[in-house]
Coordinates of C-alpha atoms in Angstrom, one line a residue:
M14 CA 2.9 23.5 -10.8
K15 CA 1.1 20.4 -10.6
K16 CA -0.6 19.7 -7.4
S17 CA 1.5 16.2 -7.0
E18 CA 4.8 17.9 -7.8
S19 CA 3.8 20.4 -5.2
S20 CA 3.3 17.8 -2.6
F21 CA 6.4 16.5 -3.8
E22 CA 8.4 19.7 -3.2
A23 CA 7.0 20.4 0.4
A24 CA 8.1 16.9 1.3
I25 CA 11.6 17.5 -0.2
R26 CA 11.8 20.7 1.5
E27 CA 10.9 19.2 5.1
G28 CA 12.3 15.8 4.7
L29 CA 15.7 16.9 3.5
G30 CA 15.7 20.2 5.4
N31 CA 15.3 18.3 8.6
Y32 CA 17.1 16.0 11.0
P33 CA 17.0 13.2 10.8
K34 CA 16.2 13.1 7.0
R35 CA 13.3 11.4 5.8
L36 CA 11.7 11.3 2.4
P37 CA 7.7 9.5 1.9
S38 CA 7.9 6.3 0.2
R39 CA 4.6 7.3 -1.8
F40 CA 7.0 9.4 -3.8
I41 CA 8.8 6.5 -5.2
Y42 CA 6.2 5.8 -7.6
D43 CA 6.4 7.7 -10.8
K44 CA 6.6 6.1 -13.8
E45 CA 9.9 4.5 -13.2
G46 CA 9.0 3.5 -9.7
D47 CA 6.0 1.9 -11.1
A48 CA 8.1 -0.2 -13.2
L49 CA 10.6 -0.9 -10.7
F50 CA 7.8 -2.2 -8.3
R51 CA 6.4 -4.5 -11.0
R52 CA 9.8 -6.1 -10.9
I53 CA 9.9 -6.4 -7.0
M54 CA 6.5 -8.3 -7.4
D55 CA 8.2 -10.7 -9.7
M56 CA 11.2 -11.4 -7.4
P57 CA 11.7 -14.9 -5.5
E58 CA 12.1 -12.8 -2.4
Y59 CA 9.3 -11.0 -2.4
Y60 CA 6.5 -13.2 -1.3
L61 CA 3.6 -10.5 -0.4
T62 CA 2.0 -10.9 -3.7
N63 CA 2.1 -14.4 -4.4
C64 CA 0.8 -15.2 -1.0
E65 CA -2.3 -12.8 -1.3
T66 CA -2.9 -14.2 -4.7
E67 CA -2.9 -17.6 -3.4
I68 CA -5.4 -16.7 -0.6
F69 CA -7.8 -15.5 -3.2
E70 CA -7.4 -18.3 -5.6
Q71 CA -7.6 -21.1 -2.9
Q72 CA -10.3 -19.5 -0.9
K73 CA -12.4 -17.3 -2.8
V74 CA -15.3 -19.5 -2.1
Q75 CA -15.1 -18.8 1.8
I76 CA -14.4 -15.0 1.2
I77 CA -17.5 -14.7 -0.9
D78 CA -19.6 -16.9 1.4
A79 CA -18.8 -14.3 4.2
L80 CA -20.4 -11.8 2.0
E81 CA -23.8 -13.5 1.4
P82 CA -25.5 -12.0 4.7
L83 CA -25.2 -8.6 2.7
G84 CA -28.5 -9.5 1.0
E85 CA -29.8 -8.4 -2.1
G86 CA -26.9 -5.7 -3.3
F87 CA -23.7 -4.5 -2.1
D88 CA -21.0 -2.0 -3.6
L89 CA -17.5 -3.4 -3.5
V90 CA -15.2 -0.5 -3.1
E91 CA -11.5 -0.8 -3.2
L92 CA -8.7 1.8 -1.9
G93 CA -6.0 1.8 -4.6
A94 CA -6.8 -1.0 -6.8
G95 CA -3.5 -1.2 -9.0
D96 CA -3.4 -3.5 -11.8
G97 CA -6.3 -5.3 -10.5
S98 CA -4.8 -8.6 -11.0
K99 CA -5.9 -9.9 -7.3
T100 CA -9.3 -8.3 -7.3
R101 CA -10.1 -10.0 -10.6
I102 CA -10.2 -13.3 -8.8
L103 CA -12.9 -12.1 -6.5
L104 CA -15.0 -10.4 -9.2
D105 CA -14.6 -13.5 -11.0
E106 CA -16.3 -15.6 -8.3
I107 CA -19.0 -12.9 -7.3
I108 CA -20.1 -12.5 -11.1
R109 CA -20.1 -16.3 -11.4
R110 CA -22.9 -16.4 -8.3
D111 CA -24.4 -13.7 -10.1
M112 CA -24.5 -11.6 -7.1
D113 CA -25.9 -8.1 -7.2
F114 CA -23.0 -5.8 -7.1
R115 CA -21.1 -2.6 -8.3
Y116 CA -17.4 -2.0 -8.1
L117 CA -16.0 0.9 -7.2
P118 CA -12.3 1.3 -7.4
I119 CA -10.9 4.6 -5.9
D120 CA -7.5 6.0 -7.1
I121 CA -5.9 9.6 -7.1
S122 CA -4.7 8.8 -10.9
Q123 CA -7.4 9.1 -13.5
N124 CA -4.9 7.3 -15.8
A125 CA -4.6 4.2 -13.5
L126 CA -8.5 4.2 -13.2
S127 CA -9.1 4.3 -17.1
G128 CA -6.6 1.7 -18.0
L129 CA -8.3 -0.5 -15.0
S130 CA -11.7 -0.2 -16.1
K131 CA -10.8 -0.7 -19.7
K132 CA -9.1 -4.1 -19.0
L133 CA -11.6 -5.4 -16.6
V134 CA -14.5 -4.3 -18.8
A135 CA -13.2 -6.6 -21.7
E136 CA -12.8 -9.4 -19.2
F137 CA -16.3 -9.2 -17.5
T138 CA -18.4 -7.7 -19.9
E139 CA -21.6 -7.7 -17.2
L140 CA -19.3 -5.9 -14.8
E141 CA -20.7 -2.5 -13.5
I142 CA -17.7 -0.2 -12.8
L143 CA -18.0 3.0 -11.4
P144 CA -14.0 4.4 -11.2
Q145 CA -13.8 7.1 -8.5
Q146 CA -11.0 9.7 -8.9
G147 CA -9.8 11.3 -5.7
T148 CA -8.5 10.9 -2.3
Y149 CA -9.4 7.6 -0.1
F150 CA -11.4 9.7 2.4
D151 CA -13.0 12.3 0.1
I152 CA -14.7 9.6 -2.0
L153 CA -15.7 7.5 1.1
E154 CA -17.1 10.7 2.8
E155 CA -19.5 11.1 -0.4
M156 CA -20.3 7.8 -0.4
Q157 CA -21.9 8.1 3.2
Q158 CA -24.9 9.6 1.3
W159 CA -25.3 6.0 -0.6
K160 CA -27.2 4.6 2.4
E161 CA -29.4 2.0 0.3
R162 CA -26.7 -0.4 -0.2
P163 CA -23.7 -1.7 2.1
K164 CA -20.3 -1.6 1.2
V165 CA -17.4 -4.0 1.0
I166 CA -14.1 -2.1 1.3
L167 CA -11.2 -3.7 0.2
F168 CA -7.5 -2.3 1.1
L169 CA -5.1 -5.0 0.0
G170 CA -1.2 -5.9 -0.6
S171 CA -0.2 -4.9 2.8
N172 CA -0.9 -1.3 2.0
I173 CA -1.6 -0.9 5.8
G174 CA 1.9 -1.9 6.6
N175 CA 3.2 1.6 5.1
L176 CA 1.6 3.0 8.4
L177 CA 2.9 2.8 12.0
H178 CA 0.5 1.4 14.6
P179 CA -0.9 5.1 15.6
Q180 CA -0.9 6.2 11.8
A181 CA -3.0 3.0 11.2
I182 CA -5.1 3.2 14.3
D183 CA -6.1 7.0 12.7
F184 CA -6.6 5.5 9.2
L185 CA -8.8 3.1 10.3
Q186 CA -10.9 5.1 12.5
K187 CA -11.4 7.5 9.5
L188 CA -12.6 4.5 7.8
R189 CA -14.8 3.5 10.5
A190 CA -16.3 6.7 10.5
V191 CA -17.5 6.3 7.0
M192 CA -18.8 2.6 7.5
G193 CA -22.5 1.9 8.1
P194 CA -23.8 -1.1 10.5
S195 CA -23.5 -3.7 7.9
D196 CA -20.3 -2.6 6.1
L197 CA -17.2 -4.8 6.0
L198 CA -13.4 -4.2 5.4
L199 CA -11.2 -7.0 3.8
L200 CA -7.7 -5.7 4.9
G201 CA -4.5 -7.3 3.9
C202 CA -2.0 -7.6 6.4
D203 CA 1.7 -9.5 6.2
Q204 CA 2.3 -11.4 9.1
K205 CA 5.4 -11.6 11.6
K206 CA 8.0 -14.2 10.3
E207 CA 11.5 -15.3 10.5
P208 CA 13.2 -11.9 10.4
Q209 CA 15.6 -13.1 7.7
I210 CA 12.7 -13.8 5.4
V211 CA 11.4 -10.3 5.9
L212 CA 15.0 -8.8 5.3
D213 CA 15.6 -10.3 1.8
A214 CA 12.1 -9.2 0.8
Y215 CA 13.3 -5.6 0.9
N216 CA 16.9 -6.1 0.2
D217 CA 17.2 -8.6 -2.6
P218 CA 20.6 -9.8 -4.1
A219 CA 19.9 -8.4 -7.8
G220 CA 19.5 -4.8 -6.2
I221 CA 16.1 -4.4 -7.3
T222 CA 14.8 -2.8 -4.1
E223 CA 17.9 -0.9 -3.8
A224 CA 17.1 0.7 -7.5
F225 CA 13.4 1.3 -6.1
N226 CA 14.4 3.4 -3.0
K227 CA 16.9 5.3 -4.8
N228 CA 14.3 6.1 -7.2
L229 CA 13.6 8.7 -4.8
L230 CA 16.6 10.8 -5.3
E231 CA 16.7 9.9 -9.4
R232 CA 13.2 11.5 -9.2
I233 CA 14.5 14.7 -7.3
N234 CA 17.2 14.7 -10.1
R235 CA 15.0 14.4 -13.2
E236 CA 11.9 16.8 -11.8
Y237 CA 14.1 19.3 -9.8
G238 CA 17.4 19.5 -11.4
A239 CA 19.5 18.4 -8.5
D240 CA 22.8 16.4 -8.4
F241 CA 22.3 13.2 -6.3
D242 CA 24.9 10.6 -7.0
T243 CA 23.0 7.7 -6.2
E244 CA 26.3 5.5 -5.7
R245 CA 27.3 7.9 -2.8
F246 CA 24.4 6.1 -1.1
I247 CA 24.0 2.5 0.1
H248 CA 20.5 0.9 0.8
W249 CA 20.2 -0.4 4.3
E250 CA 17.3 -2.5 5.7
T251 CA 16.3 -3.1 9.3
Y252 CA 13.7 -5.5 11.0
D253 CA 12.5 -5.2 14.4
P254 CA 11.0 -8.5 15.1
E255 CA 9.3 -7.2 18.5
S256 CA 7.4 -4.5 16.8
G257 CA 7.3 -6.0 13.6
T258 CA 8.3 -3.1 11.7
A259 CA 10.9 -3.1 8.5
R260 CA 12.2 0.2 7.8
S261 CA 14.6 1.2 4.4
Y262 CA 17.2 3.8 4.7
L263 CA 19.8 5.2 2.3
V264 CA 22.8 6.0 3.8
A265 CA 25.6 8.5 3.0
R266 CA 28.9 6.5 2.4
E267 CA 31.2 9.9 3.2
S268 CA 30.5 13.8 3.5
F269 CA 29.2 15.8 0.4
E270 CA 26.8 18.4 -0.5
V271 CA 23.9 18.1 -3.0
T272 CA 22.4 21.0 -5.2
I273 CA 18.7 21.3 -6.0
P274 CA 18.6 24.3 -8.4
D275 CA 14.8 24.2 -9.0
L276 CA 14.2 24.4 -5.2
D277 CA 17.1 27.0 -4.6
M278 CA 18.2 24.3 -2.0
Q279 CA 21.8 22.7 -1.0
V280 CA 21.6 19.9 1.3
N281 CA 24.5 18.8 3.3
F282 CA 25.3 15.3 4.6
E283 CA 27.8 13.7 6.8
A284 CA 29.4 10.5 6.6
W285 CA 27.0 7.4 7.3
E286 CA 23.7 10.0 7.5
S287 CA 20.9 8.5 6.3
I288 CA 17.6 9.2 4.8
H289 CA 14.6 7.3 5.9
T290 CA 12.4 6.2 3.0
E291 CA 9.8 3.3 3.7
I292 CA 8.6 1.4 6.4
S293 CA 6.6 -1.9 6.1
Q294 CA 4.8 -3.0 9.2
K295 CA 4.5 -6.8 9.9
Y296 CA 1.2 -7.9 12.1
D297 CA 0.0 -11.0 14.1
N298 CA -3.6 -11.8 15.6
R299 CA -2.9 -10.2 18.8
T300 CA -1.5 -6.8 17.0
L301 CA -4.5 -6.8 14.7
E302 CA -7.1 -7.4 17.5
W303 CA -5.8 -4.7 19.7
I304 CA -5.7 -2.0 16.6
A305 CA -9.2 -3.0 15.2
G306 CA -10.5 -2.5 19.1
E307 CA -9.1 1.0 19.2
T308 CA -11.1 2.0 16.0
G309 CA -14.5 0.2 16.7
L310 CA -14.2 -2.8 14.5
E311 CA -13.6 -6.4 15.1
I312 CA -12.5 -9.5 13.3
A313 CA -15.1 -11.5 11.8
A314 CA -12.6 -13.9 9.6
S315 CA -9.4 -14.4 8.3
F316 CA -7.9 -15.8 5.5
T317 CA -4.1 -17.3 5.2
D318 CA -1.7 -18.6 2.7
S319 CA -0.2 -22.2 3.0
R320 CA 2.7 -21.0 4.6
G321 CA 1.0 -18.6 7.2
Y322 CA 3.1 -15.5 5.9
Y323 CA 0.0 -13.2 5.0
K324 CA -3.3 -12.8 6.1
D325 CA -6.4 -11.2 4.6
Y326 CA -8.7 -10.0 7.7
L327 CA -12.5 -9.4 7.2
L328 CA -13.3 -6.5 9.9
Q329 CA -16.9 -5.7 10.7
V330 CA -18.8 -3.2 13.1
P331 CA -19.5 -5.1 16.2
K332 CA -23.2 -6.0 16.3

């Protein structure tokens, strides 16, 4: 069994075998999940991608200005580059200035890296791109040995929002441990805003986000022969404006039993029992300052879109 499948199996056994039930959102992203997320990014209600794109398009000069003190050369390291559509805006500005840099996208998927590399090299023939296949921290630990050039680490798309505050602190502490004194981190954070705007982004009237979350169950059906009937679940979204936490659930409409033959599992659901599938943490300046302080970093600059919905924070090691 493949490693990713083994991890998924462990998550199913643990998450559906306990109470309350939960499944990690990272397992939504198979081929079908990726396609659904591309549709989500095109929804009018899902503002995040457009907001960060606007920031890069309108403020790329200011963002790259902040990198000038790095001197003769640096490595631009991106954690989870995706299709590179937003990053290419920054790459274009860096190349236009004839700055000395290398682009190092990190991803667990070699297929994703190959596609990204082919696309970017076709557009930027002079780009030096060094794809790094593996987990974030395995690669970053290797990079600790590369001390001749400072690093600019990109963690965009509000991916930090998939972590609750204690997990985010742990994640950033690990990042801080592999950062040198001149290294920088550009961190994309969705901001707290009118609660209904947040709810609509994760529970759209067309039902795309519902299908996205239900893909977890469909994937278990496809890969392990389960008999989940997704129509027996409703998709439910909550948002706590105090903590800034949006949570997604699949809620059973009635009592029933699900069989997962390939895992030799039977899972019982009571009426209105839930499966927690995803969190999307929203930030404000005070929260980000606190988390940065807890991880040995400080805010050097921030860049926001015209509506104040989203911010990219530039974090540095205190001087």
